[in-house]
Amino acid sequence: MFEVNSNYGELQGSYLFSEIASRVAAYEQAHPDADIIRLGIGDVTEPLMPAVIEAIKKATDEMASRDTFRGYGPEQGYAFLRDAIAEHDYKALGADISADDIFVSDGAKCDTGNIQELLSPSSRVAVTDPVYPVYVDTNVMAGRAGSYNKEAGQYKQIVYLPCTAENGFDPALPKEKVDVVYLCSPNNPTGTALNQLQLQKWVDWARDTGALILFDAAYERFITQPDIPHTIYQCSGAETCAIEFRSFSKTAGFTGTRCAYTVVPKTVFGQDASGTKVSMHDLWLRRQTTKFNGVSYIVQCGAAAVYTPQGEAEVTEVIDRYLKNARIILDGLAKIGIKAYGGVNSPYVWLQTPNGMPSWDFFDLLLNQAQVVGTPGAGFGSAGEGYFRLTAFNTRENTERAVARLGNLSLT
Amino acid sequence: MFEVNSNYGELQGSYLFSEIASRVAAYEQAHPDADIIRLGIGDVTEPLMPAVIEAIKKATDEMASRDTFRGYGPEQGYAFLRDAIAEHDYKALGADISADDIFVSDGAKCDTGNIQELLSPSSRVAVTDPVYPVYVDTNVMAGRAGSYNKEAGQYKQIVYLPCTAENGFDPALPKEKVDVVYLCSPNNPTGTALNQLQLQKWVDWARDTGALILFDAAYERFITQPDIPHTIYQCSGAETCAIEFRSFSKTAGFTGTRCAYTVVPKTVFGQDASGTKVSMHDLWLRRQTTKFNGVSYIVQCGAAAVYTPQGEAEVTEVIDRYLKNARIILDGLAKIGIKAYGGVNSPYVWLQTPNGMPSWDFFDLLLNQAQVVGTPGAGFGSAGEGYFRLTAFNTRENTERAVARLGNLSLT
């Protein structure tokens, strides 16, 4: 019988959100009339903006006529979208990124998951803890994580960098030799963001040690504070050591529409087994042209509309609405004496559970007492224990109702 | 400096279609007024059908309103689409495939490229020769192909199964131990199809030897002859040894719209390094939920419209138009004494070059004498040498004009 990739056998249990779904389903079955408010999974709730809708419909009309129909497009994305991205997301900030450094894709989850294919199987990987599970699981599948240490809740070959209130959510540089580090800022799940100095420290470290930074900036559009960089390429030297991931999912409500992009500057090099320098841009281009066929034309047209004056205004309005929700949650938590972080440059609020309660216990308490669903911090890694994530992705009304219920929690 | 995946270094030169594009560009530069007709790359030319356009617009309207907006969908695809696929593409043919065996994706290229991640790095892979390059290149990237033998034009660890006029395009079963075989029927590039008996032979072999069949049926909708199976699951026992790939690209003109699906029956098992049986369905589910975020909702709605009575009628009309083009090409080639295959259950015509001319020479001859672009067989593998692919993907007018020019070729 043929043999499978045995690394999959090292993956742990079910995915965080399946466990949440099953606990909520059990609660609903026991309480069929419960009015549950979901501040758990990080999915948007506001509809697509008028500018996007209009662009998608116009593109759909083009697909209906032979003269304007589009078949296969460039795997890297259409020039009209890559140009708009380079102009608005980089050049406008003084970051020297050109359109052909940009690879349009159908999701940052795909790209952050697939990027590790370009690395040697023996690469030493570091992640922050807590962490978006995809970074770890995709390296487990590739055999880079080693076996799982149940007691520690960690893989033996992965380097975990704790990221907690104690260190101000600014993880220390790894002490051991590391080849690749995943950084996410503004962070999922903590909602905190690295400032210019903190991020520059990582870029300097990568340049000094010859490491690669995989920088996930999916939540960039939520940044409000002036000292938080919008792209890692605002840090000096990042164009030689960093790959950046961006998405229209949270920016423009594309979680169900699917469009993202990855920036691989032509100045990022690794080396092969024989020590020859290899361009990461060339490798990713080869990977994408071989295993991917580009994003739907109509979706790319929708994404490009985000960069029109109308699109920009509509995006800002929606983001502001979510950020106001986050502010309401932060204020509500402060009022009942729960410490919380994030929510200022991010749609995520990361609270410390009262009296150090285990985060799954707090999940059950919140569901039972307030019919509010959140995400237990422990689901994102062992350093997430004692924390809990609430999201601003909901209507104003539901956010206010949820916060009102928090006021009635019995926490002792 | 961090180390890359050195297997990429074994990939050969540029992709087939880039070389074609550069030769065509050079010709155009030298002959700016040339009226070139492209029968090369396998891309559709007819626009999306009215039923599909209408469904996409309706779905786009849903995305514009908070009550009907869709965020993240199930990674495996929406039930409405998986149900329609199971019903129309399988149950209607008596094949016992259920909706939850089906994984909707954004392309058969992605799925046929990604599926090898589930296999052990040491798996022995067999492909037909000629072959769709993605099957080989993705295994090269994963280190299963070994080094390249320039003289043979083959990778040392890959088992090549010649598929030529001599064996009626029915490749012999491998003599050596093979773990996985990629089969494509109707075939790209040869345009030929395996009949029920020929395909059953492969299923029986896989069951006897414990091998896995990766069956690419992207061109299924072009089948016209009654003894050609539409799915491998019409063969007895295939549900225990085969994974099937399908696409809306060629069926319904989705090359630029992006939707496909893969069938992984829950009865297909491999074994891990310790000999424990492992469900391929479970592995693919884990892979897809970890590295993929589902297909755009509006695109899935468009794909589902293909299964409505209006959609089915419109698809049939377009497919018939392409098949008539293929017939015109076949007749034109017969008239000038060029032997050709395929084109009956496929949009591809696979001709034998006159006087055994090398296929890249025939490419240049056709471009220079007739301003017609096709695809050299050698680009698909060494057994493709002496063959050449023409496609039916064009307008009737262009097809007829191209065929008229063939009549004036000077072939001696």
PDB file of N, CA and C in Angstrom, chain A residues 2-6 8 13 43 46-48 53 57 60-61 63 66 71-72 75 106 109-110 117-118 120 137 210 250 255-258 269 271 273 286-287 289-293 296-297, chain B residues 2-6 8 13 43 46-48 53 57 60-61 63 66 71-72 75 106 109-110 117-118 120 137 210 250 255-258 269 271 273 286-287 289-293 296-297:
ATOM      1  N   PHE A   2       0.475   2.263  -0.777  1.00  0.00           N
ATOM      2  CA  PHE A   2       1.287   3.482  -0.876  1.00  0.00           C
ATOM      3  C   PHE A   2       1.389   4.179   0.487  1.00  0.00           C
ATOM      4  N   GLU A   3       2.485   4.945   0.651  1.00  0.00           N
ATOM      5  CA  GLU A   3       2.742   5.558   1.952  1.00  0.00           C
ATOM      6  C   GLU A   3       2.390   7.041   1.929  1.00  0.00           C
ATOM      7  N   VAL A   4       1.779   7.514   3.013  1.00  0.00           N
ATOM      8  CA  VAL A   4       1.382   8.915   3.109  1.00  0.00           C
ATOM      9  C   VAL A   4       2.467   9.739   3.802  1.00  0.00           C
ATOM     10  N   ASN A   5       2.264  11.024   3.817  1.00  0.00           N
ATOM     11  CA  ASN A   5       3.115  11.969   4.539  1.00  0.00           C
ATOM     12  C   ASN A   5       2.838  11.809   6.037  1.00  0.00           C
ATOM     13  N   SER A   6       3.736  11.122   6.711  1.00  0.00           N
ATOM     14  CA  SER A   6       3.489  10.789   8.117  1.00  0.00           C
ATOM     15  C   SER A   6       3.535  11.999   9.039  1.00  0.00           C
ATOM     16  N   TYR A   8       1.686  14.459   8.998  1.00  0.00           N
ATOM     17  CA  TYR A   8       0.325  14.833   9.374  1.00  0.00           C
ATOM     18  C   TYR A   8      -0.088  14.194  10.694  1.00  0.00           C
ATOM     19  N   GLY A  13      -5.036  17.354  17.471  1.00  0.00           N
ATOM     20  CA  GLY A  13      -6.481  17.473  17.615  1.00  0.00           C
ATOM     21  C   GLY A  13      -7.161  18.276  16.521  1.00  0.00           C
ATOM     22  N   ASP A  43     -14.300  36.963  11.677  1.00  0.00           N
ATOM     23  CA  ASP A  43     -14.909  37.168  10.366  1.00  0.00           C
ATOM     24  C   ASP A  43     -15.670  38.484  10.341  1.00  0.00           C
ATOM     25  N   GLU A  46     -19.758  43.421   8.035  1.00  0.00           N
ATOM     26  CA  GLU A  46     -20.280  44.488   7.174  1.00  0.00           C
ATOM     27  C   GLU A  46     -20.239  44.018   5.713  1.00  0.00           C
ATOM     28  N   PRO A  47     -21.245  44.375   4.910  1.00  0.00           N
ATOM     29  CA  PRO A  47     -21.283  43.931   3.508  1.00  0.00           C
ATOM     30  C   PRO A  47     -20.170  44.576   2.672  1.00  0.00           C
ATOM     31  N   LEU A  48     -19.979  44.062   1.471  1.00  0.00           N
ATOM     32  CA  LEU A  48     -19.027  44.686   0.538  1.00  0.00           C
ATOM     33  C   LEU A  48     -19.477  46.118   0.242  1.00  0.00           C
ATOM     34  N   ILE A  53     -18.861  46.453  -5.125  1.00  0.00           N
ATOM     35  CA  ILE A  53     -20.005  45.798  -5.773  1.00  0.00           C
ATOM     36  C   ILE A  53     -20.123  46.246  -7.232  1.00  0.00           C
ATOM     37  N   LYS A  57     -19.690  43.935 -10.638  1.00  0.00           N
ATOM     38  CA  LYS A  57     -20.759  43.799 -11.645  1.00  0.00           C
ATOM     39  C   LYS A  57     -20.289  44.221 -13.028  1.00  0.00           C
ATOM     40  N   THR A  60     -18.254  41.478 -14.354  1.00  0.00           N
ATOM     41  CA  THR A  60     -19.098  40.345 -14.729  1.00  0.00           C
ATOM     42  C   THR A  60     -19.707  40.583 -16.110  1.00  0.00           C
ATOM     43  N   ASP A  61     -20.111  41.818 -16.366  1.00  0.00           N
ATOM     44  CA  ASP A  61     -20.618  42.145 -17.704  1.00  0.00           C
ATOM     45  C   ASP A  61     -19.538  41.918 -18.769  1.00  0.00           C
ATOM     46  N   MET A  63     -17.294  39.700 -18.702  1.00  0.00           N
ATOM     47  CA  MET A  63     -17.138  38.254 -18.884  1.00  0.00           C
ATOM     48  C   MET A  63     -18.262  37.658 -19.730  1.00  0.00           C
ATOM     49  N   ARG A  66     -17.854  38.183 -25.740  1.00  0.00           N
ATOM     50  CA  ARG A  66     -16.622  37.593 -26.276  1.00  0.00           C
ATOM     51  C   ARG A  66     -15.487  38.615 -26.396  1.00  0.00           C
ATOM     52  N   GLY A  71      -9.959  34.955 -20.089  1.00  0.00           N
ATOM     53  CA  GLY A  71      -9.646  33.572 -19.707  1.00  0.00           C
ATOM     54  C   GLY A  71      -8.546  33.608 -18.659  1.00  0.00           C
ATOM     55  N   TYR A  72      -7.580  32.691 -18.784  1.00  0.00           N
ATOM     56  CA  TYR A  72      -6.457  32.696 -17.839  1.00  0.00           C
ATOM     57  C   TYR A  72      -5.837  34.081 -17.761  1.00  0.00           C
ATOM     58  N   GLU A  75      -0.705  34.538 -13.443  1.00  0.00           N
ATOM     59  CA  GLU A  75      -0.776  33.903 -12.122  1.00  0.00           C
ATOM     60  C   GLU A  75      -0.491  34.908 -11.014  1.00  0.00           C
ATOM     61  N   ASP A 106      -5.428  34.266  -3.578  1.00  0.00           N
ATOM     62  CA  ASP A 106      -6.805  34.148  -3.093  1.00  0.00           C
ATOM     63  C   ASP A 106      -6.881  34.117  -1.572  1.00  0.00           C
ATOM     64  N   LYS A 109      -4.125  33.222   4.147  1.00  0.00           N
ATOM     65  CA  LYS A 109      -3.994  31.905   4.765  1.00  0.00           C
ATOM     66  C   LYS A 109      -3.249  30.966   3.811  1.00  0.00           C
ATOM     67  N   CYS A 110      -3.617  30.996   2.532  1.00  0.00           N
ATOM     68  CA  CYS A 110      -2.925  30.171   1.535  1.00  0.00           C
ATOM     69  C   CYS A 110      -1.459  30.564   1.463  1.00  0.00           C
ATOM     70  N   GLU A 117       7.041  26.111   1.760  1.00  0.00           N
ATOM     71  CA  GLU A 117       7.517  25.167   0.738  1.00  0.00           C
ATOM     72  C   GLU A 117       8.856  25.592   0.146  1.00  0.00           C
ATOM     73  N   LEU A 118       9.127  26.892   0.200  1.00  0.00           N
ATOM     74  CA  LEU A 118      10.366  27.405  -0.400  1.00  0.00           C
ATOM     75  C   LEU A 118      11.583  27.159   0.474  1.00  0.00           C
ATOM     76  N   SER A 120      14.176  25.029   3.163  1.00  0.00           N
ATOM     77  CA  SER A 120      14.750  23.714   3.419  1.00  0.00           C
ATOM     78  C   SER A 120      13.954  22.999   4.515  1.00  0.00           C
ATOM     79  N   ASP A 137       1.038  24.776  12.019  1.00  0.00           N
ATOM     80  CA  ASP A 137       0.526  23.534  11.430  1.00  0.00           C
ATOM     81  C   ASP A 137       1.135  23.246  10.058  1.00  0.00           C
ATOM     82  N   GLY A 210      21.202  36.430   9.179  1.00  0.00           N
ATOM     83  CA  GLY A 210      20.872  35.752   7.921  1.00  0.00           C
ATOM     84  C   GLY A 210      19.538  35.040   7.970  1.00  0.00           C
ATOM     85  N   LYS A 250      -9.898  41.532   5.767  1.00  0.00           N
ATOM     86  CA  LYS A 250     -10.328  42.361   6.881  1.00  0.00           C
ATOM     87  C   LYS A 250     -10.390  43.831   6.467  1.00  0.00           C
ATOM     88  N   THR A 255     -13.585  38.339   3.182  1.00  0.00           N
ATOM     89  CA  THR A 255     -13.382  36.971   3.697  1.00  0.00           C
ATOM     90  C   THR A 255     -14.121  35.930   2.863  1.00  0.00           C
ATOM     91  N   GLY A 256     -15.266  36.306   2.302  1.00  0.00           N
ATOM     92  CA  GLY A 256     -16.020  35.379   1.450  1.00  0.00           C
ATOM     93  C   GLY A 256     -15.823  35.641  -0.031  1.00  0.00           C
ATOM     94  N   THR A 257     -15.006  36.626  -0.364  1.00  0.00           N
ATOM     95  CA  THR A 257     -14.806  37.021  -1.765  1.00  0.00           C
ATOM     96  C   THR A 257     -13.430  36.613  -2.261  1.00  0.00           C
ATOM     97  N   ARG A 258     -12.457  36.596  -1.355  1.00  0.00           N
ATOM     98  CA  ARG A 258     -11.148  35.991  -1.550  1.00  0.00           C
ATOM     99  C   ARG A 258     -10.187  36.786  -2.431  1.00  0.00           C
ATOM    100  N   PHE A 269      17.325  37.062  -0.610  1.00  0.00           N
ATOM    101  CA  PHE A 269      18.014  35.850  -1.051  1.00  0.00           C
ATOM    102  C   PHE A 269      18.219  34.876   0.100  1.00  0.00           C
ATOM    103  N   GLN A 271      20.035  30.676   0.510  1.00  0.00           N
ATOM    104  CA  GLN A 271      21.050  29.905  -0.209  1.00  0.00           C
ATOM    105  C   GLN A 271      20.608  28.452  -0.288  1.00  0.00           C
ATOM    106  N   ALA A 273      21.516  24.168  -0.802  1.00  0.00           N
ATOM    107  CA  ALA A 273      22.347  23.249  -0.015  1.00  0.00           C
ATOM    108  C   ALA A 273      23.828  23.401  -0.345  1.00  0.00           C
ATOM    109  N   ARG A 286       8.076  30.776  -9.360  1.00  0.00           N
ATOM    110  CA  ARG A 286       7.991  29.423  -9.913  1.00  0.00           C
ATOM    111  C   ARG A 286       6.910  28.618  -9.192  1.00  0.00           C
ATOM    112  N   ARG A 287       6.841  28.771  -7.875  1.00  0.00           N
ATOM    113  CA  ARG A 287       5.811  28.056  -7.110  1.00  0.00           C
ATOM    114  C   ARG A 287       4.409  28.462  -7.568  1.00  0.00           C
ATOM    115  N   THR A 289       3.418  30.044 -10.384  1.00  0.00           N
ATOM    116  CA  THR A 289       3.052  29.730 -11.771  1.00  0.00           C
ATOM    117  C   THR A 289       2.830  28.229 -11.955  1.00  0.00           C
ATOM    118  N   THR A 290       3.414  27.417 -11.098  1.00  0.00           N
ATOM    119  CA  THR A 290       3.255  25.963 -11.235  1.00  0.00           C
ATOM    120  C   THR A 290       2.026  25.436 -10.502  1.00  0.00           C
ATOM    121  N   LYS A 291       1.706  26.018  -9.355  1.00  0.00           N
ATOM    122  CA  LYS A 291       0.658  25.439  -8.502  1.00  0.00           C
ATOM    123  C   LYS A 291      -0.564  26.336  -8.335  1.00  0.00           C
ATOM    124  N   PHE A 292      -0.628  27.425  -9.056  1.00  0.00           N
ATOM    125  CA  PHE A 292      -1.715  28.382  -8.839  1.00  0.00           C
ATOM    126  C   PHE A 292      -2.083  28.977 -10.186  1.00  0.00           C
ATOM    127  N   ASN A 293      -3.334  29.380 -10.340  1.00  0.00           N
ATOM    128  CA  ASN A 293      -3.741  29.895 -11.641  1.00  0.00           C
ATOM    129  C   ASN A 293      -4.342  31.285 -11.580  1.00  0.00           C
ATOM    130  N   SER A 296      -9.678  35.033  -9.555  1.00  0.00           N
ATOM    131  CA  SER A 296     -10.804  35.373 -10.432  1.00  0.00           C
ATOM    132  C   SER A 296     -10.718  36.837 -10.896  1.00  0.00           C
ATOM    133  N   TYR A 297     -10.873  37.034 -12.195  1.00  0.00           N
ATOM    134  CA  TYR A 297     -10.794  38.392 -12.746  1.00  0.00           C
ATOM    135  C   TYR A 297     -11.795  39.333 -12.068  1.00  0.00           C
TER     136      TYR A 297
ATOM    137  N   PHE B   2      19.728  31.762   5.701  1.00  0.00           N
ATOM    138  CA  PHE B   2      18.757  30.663   5.750  1.00  0.00           C
ATOM    139  C   PHE B   2      18.822  29.837   4.456  1.00  0.00           C
ATOM    140  N   GLU B   3      18.424  28.578   4.575  1.00  0.00           N
ATOM    141  CA  GLU B   3      18.547  27.667   3.439  1.00  0.00           C
ATOM    142  C   GLU B   3      17.194  27.430   2.772  1.00  0.00           C
ATOM    143  N   VAL B   4      17.207  27.416   1.441  1.00  0.00           N
ATOM    144  CA  VAL B   4      15.970  27.221   0.683  1.00  0.00           C
ATOM    145  C   VAL B   4      15.778  25.740   0.363  1.00  0.00           C
ATOM    146  N   ASN B   5      14.619  25.455  -0.212  1.00  0.00           N
ATOM    147  CA  ASN B   5      14.285  24.128  -0.721  1.00  0.00           C
ATOM    148  C   ASN B   5      15.102  23.898  -1.991  1.00  0.00           C
ATOM    149  N   SER B   6      16.168  23.122  -1.873  1.00  0.00           N
ATOM    150  CA  SER B   6      17.091  22.963  -3.001  1.00  0.00           C
ATOM    151  C   SER B   6      16.493  22.162  -4.153  1.00  0.00           C
ATOM    152  N   TYR B   8      14.044  22.892  -5.866  1.00  0.00           N
ATOM    153  CA  TYR B   8      13.671  23.803  -6.948  1.00  0.00           C
ATOM    154  C   TYR B   8      14.787  23.919  -7.978  1.00  0.00           C
ATOM    155  N   GLY B  13      14.495  24.663 -16.923  1.00  0.00           N
ATOM    156  CA  GLY B  13      14.251  25.826 -17.775  1.00  0.00           C
ATOM    157  C   GLY B  13      12.933  26.523 -17.502  1.00  0.00           C
ATOM    158  N   ASP B  43      -6.699  27.722 -23.628  1.00  0.00           N
ATOM    159  CA  ASP B  43      -7.609  28.628 -22.925  1.00  0.00           C
ATOM    160  C   ASP B  43      -8.886  28.823 -23.740  1.00  0.00           C
ATOM    161  N   GLU B  46     -14.909  31.418 -25.575  1.00  0.00           N
ATOM    162  CA  GLU B  46     -16.329  31.806 -25.498  1.00  0.00           C
ATOM    163  C   GLU B  46     -16.611  32.438 -24.131  1.00  0.00           C
ATOM    164  N   PRO B  47     -17.469  33.459 -24.097  1.00  0.00           N
ATOM    165  CA  PRO B  47     -17.759  34.131 -22.822  1.00  0.00           C
ATOM    166  C   PRO B  47     -18.541  33.243 -21.846  1.00  0.00           C
ATOM    167  N   LEU B  48     -18.647  33.694 -20.603  1.00  0.00           N
ATOM    168  CA  LEU B  48     -19.475  32.985 -19.625  1.00  0.00           C
ATOM    169  C   LEU B  48     -20.923  32.957 -20.112  1.00  0.00           C
ATOM    170  N   ILE B  53     -23.676  34.190 -15.614  1.00  0.00           N
ATOM    171  CA  ILE B  53     -23.606  35.639 -15.399  1.00  0.00           C
ATOM    172  C   ILE B  53     -24.718  36.097 -14.445  1.00  0.00           C
ATOM    173  N   LYS B  57     -24.276  37.761 -10.667  1.00  0.00           N
ATOM    174  CA  LYS B  57     -24.814  39.088 -10.315  1.00  0.00           C
ATOM    175  C   LYS B  57     -25.765  39.009  -9.127  1.00  0.00           C
ATOM    176  N   THR B  60     -23.690  38.699  -6.131  1.00  0.00           N
ATOM    177  CA  THR B  60     -23.028  39.975  -5.831  1.00  0.00           C
ATOM    178  C   THR B  60     -23.994  40.899  -5.097  1.00  0.00           C
ATOM    179  N   ASP B  61     -25.242  40.907  -5.521  1.00  0.00           N
ATOM    180  CA  ASP B  61     -26.250  41.692  -4.794  1.00  0.00           C
ATOM    181  C   ASP B  61     -26.378  41.227  -3.350  1.00  0.00           C
ATOM    182  N   MET B  63     -24.069  40.052  -1.550  1.00  0.00           N
ATOM    183  CA  MET B  63     -22.883  40.511  -0.814  1.00  0.00           C
ATOM    184  C   MET B  63     -22.956  41.999  -0.467  1.00  0.00           C
ATOM    185  N   ARG B  66     -26.191  43.580   4.392  1.00  0.00           N
ATOM    186  CA  ARG B  66     -25.727  42.925   5.613  1.00  0.00           C
ATOM    187  C   ARG B  66     -26.483  41.621   5.903  1.00  0.00           C
ATOM    188  N   GLY B  71     -19.422  35.914   4.747  1.00  0.00           N
ATOM    189  CA  GLY B  71     -17.995  35.996   5.070  1.00  0.00           C
ATOM    190  C   GLY B  71     -17.336  34.664   4.737  1.00  0.00           C
ATOM    191  N   TYR B  72     -16.468  34.200   5.622  1.00  0.00           N
ATOM    192  CA  TYR B  72     -15.836  32.905   5.398  1.00  0.00           C
ATOM    193  C   TYR B  72     -16.891  31.833   5.135  1.00  0.00           C
ATOM    194  N   GLU B  75     -14.384  25.711   3.970  1.00  0.00           N
ATOM    195  CA  GLU B  75     -13.218  25.528   3.088  1.00  0.00           C
ATOM    196  C   GLU B  75     -13.519  24.527   1.974  1.00  0.00           C
ATOM    197  N   ASP B 106     -10.216  26.394  -6.140  1.00  0.00           N
ATOM    198  CA  ASP B 106     -10.111  27.449  -7.150  1.00  0.00           C
ATOM    199  C   ASP B 106      -9.370  27.000  -8.398  1.00  0.00           C
ATOM    200  N   LYS B 109      -5.425  22.911 -11.377  1.00  0.00           N
ATOM    201  CA  LYS B 109      -3.965  23.052 -11.338  1.00  0.00           C
ATOM    202  C   LYS B 109      -3.494  23.084  -9.887  1.00  0.00           C
ATOM    203  N   CYS B 110      -4.197  23.850  -9.045  1.00  0.00           N
ATOM    204  CA  CYS B 110      -3.846  23.894  -7.626  1.00  0.00           C
ATOM    205  C   CYS B 110      -3.984  22.508  -7.007  1.00  0.00           C
ATOM    206  N   GLU B 117       1.419  16.650  -1.620  1.00  0.00           N
ATOM    207  CA  GLU B 117       1.819  16.936  -0.232  1.00  0.00           C
ATOM    208  C   GLU B 117       1.377  15.830   0.722  1.00  0.00           C
ATOM    209  N   LEU B 118       0.322  15.104   0.349  1.00  0.00           N
ATOM    210  CA  LEU B 118      -0.210  14.073   1.241  1.00  0.00           C
ATOM    211  C   LEU B 118       0.616  12.797   1.204  1.00  0.00           C
ATOM    212  N   SER B 120       4.172  10.383   1.027  1.00  0.00           N
ATOM    213  CA  SER B 120       5.526  10.260   1.561  1.00  0.00           C
ATOM    214  C   SER B 120       6.540  10.812   0.556  1.00  0.00           C
ATOM    215  N   ASP B 137       6.476  18.692 -12.264  1.00  0.00           N
ATOM    216  CA  ASP B 137       7.178  19.789 -11.591  1.00  0.00           C
ATOM    217  C   ASP B 137       6.869  19.844 -10.095  1.00  0.00           C
ATOM    218  N   GLY B 210      -1.654  -1.915  -4.553  1.00  0.00           N
ATOM    219  CA  GLY B 210      -1.721  -0.945  -3.452  1.00  0.00           C
ATOM    220  C   GLY B 210      -1.305   0.445  -3.872  1.00  0.00           C
ATOM    221  N   LYS B 250     -12.763  24.363 -18.404  1.00  0.00           N
ATOM    222  CA  LYS B 250     -13.019  24.044 -19.794  1.00  0.00           C
ATOM    223  C   LYS B 250     -14.491  23.713 -20.004  1.00  0.00           C
ATOM    224  N   THR B 255     -11.841  29.607 -16.906  1.00  0.00           N
ATOM    225  CA  THR B 255     -10.386  29.740 -16.753  1.00  0.00           C
ATOM    226  C   THR B 255     -10.004  31.048 -16.056  1.00  0.00           C
ATOM    227  N   GLY B 256     -10.794  32.103 -16.287  1.00  0.00           N
ATOM    228  CA  GLY B 256     -10.517  33.383 -15.637  1.00  0.00           C
ATOM    229  C   GLY B 256     -11.421  33.641 -14.446  1.00  0.00           C
ATOM    230  N   THR B 257     -12.300  32.687 -14.140  1.00  0.00           N
ATOM    231  CA  THR B 257     -13.274  32.876 -13.056  1.00  0.00           C
ATOM    232  C   THR B 257     -12.930  32.004 -11.857  1.00  0.00           C
ATOM    233  N   ARG B 258     -12.303  30.846 -12.107  1.00  0.00           N
ATOM    234  CA  ARG B 258     -11.671  30.002 -11.094  1.00  0.00           C
ATOM    235  C   ARG B 258     -12.626  29.208 -10.204  1.00  0.00           C
ATOM    236  N   PHE B 269      -7.515   4.667   1.282  1.00  0.00           N
ATOM    237  CA  PHE B 269      -6.567   4.657   2.399  1.00  0.00           C
ATOM    238  C   PHE B 269      -5.148   4.426   1.918  1.00  0.00           C
ATOM    239  N   GLN B 271      -1.013   4.233   3.940  1.00  0.00           N
ATOM    240  CA  GLN B 271      -0.527   3.874   5.279  1.00  0.00           C
ATOM    241  C   GLN B 271       0.612   4.808   5.654  1.00  0.00           C
ATOM    242  N   ALA B 273       4.203   5.729   8.022  1.00  0.00           N
ATOM    243  CA  ALA B 273       5.506   5.067   8.110  1.00  0.00           C
ATOM    244  C   ALA B 273       5.471   3.857   9.043  1.00  0.00           C
ATOM    245  N   ARG B 286      -7.767  18.031   6.162  1.00  0.00           N
ATOM    246  CA  ARG B 286      -6.870  18.769   7.046  1.00  0.00           C
ATOM    247  C   ARG B 286      -6.007  19.741   6.246  1.00  0.00           C
ATOM    248  N   ARG B 287      -5.527  19.292   5.102  1.00  0.00           N
ATOM    249  CA  ARG B 287      -4.709  20.156   4.247  1.00  0.00           C
ATOM    250  C   ARG B 287      -5.514  21.373   3.802  1.00  0.00           C
ATOM    251  N   THR B 289      -8.374  22.665   5.039  1.00  0.00           N
ATOM    252  CA  THR B 289      -8.832  23.574   6.088  1.00  0.00           C
ATOM    253  C   THR B 289      -7.661  24.377   6.671  1.00  0.00           C
ATOM    254  N   THR B 290      -6.450  23.866   6.546  1.00  0.00           N
ATOM    255  CA  THR B 290      -5.281  24.572   7.087  1.00  0.00           C
ATOM    256  C   THR B 290      -4.681  25.560   6.097  1.00  0.00           C
ATOM    257  N   LYS B 291      -4.685  25.220   4.804  1.00  0.00           N
ATOM    258  CA  LYS B 291      -3.956  26.032   3.826  1.00  0.00           C
ATOM    259  C   LYS B 291      -4.843  26.713   2.797  1.00  0.00           C
ATOM    260  N   PHE B 292      -6.142  26.634   2.965  1.00  0.00           N
ATOM    261  CA  PHE B 292      -7.048  27.165   1.940  1.00  0.00           C
ATOM    262  C   PHE B 292      -8.257  27.739   2.655  1.00  0.00           C
ATOM    263  N   ASN B 293      -8.887  28.735   2.021  1.00  0.00           N
ATOM    264  CA  ASN B 293     -10.013  29.364   2.699  1.00  0.00           C
ATOM    265  C   ASN B 293     -11.293  29.361   1.879  1.00  0.00           C
ATOM    266  N   SER B 296     -14.435  31.924  -3.624  1.00  0.00           N
ATOM    267  CA  SER B 296     -15.324  33.085  -3.575  1.00  0.00           C
ATOM    268  C   SER B 296     -16.792  32.653  -3.669  1.00  0.00           C
ATOM    269  N   TYR B 297     -17.612  33.169  -2.782  1.00  0.00           N
ATOM    270  CA  TYR B 297     -19.036  32.811  -2.783  1.00  0.00           C
ATOM    271  C   TYR B 297     -19.697  33.103  -4.120  1.00  0.00           C
TER     272      TYR B 297
END
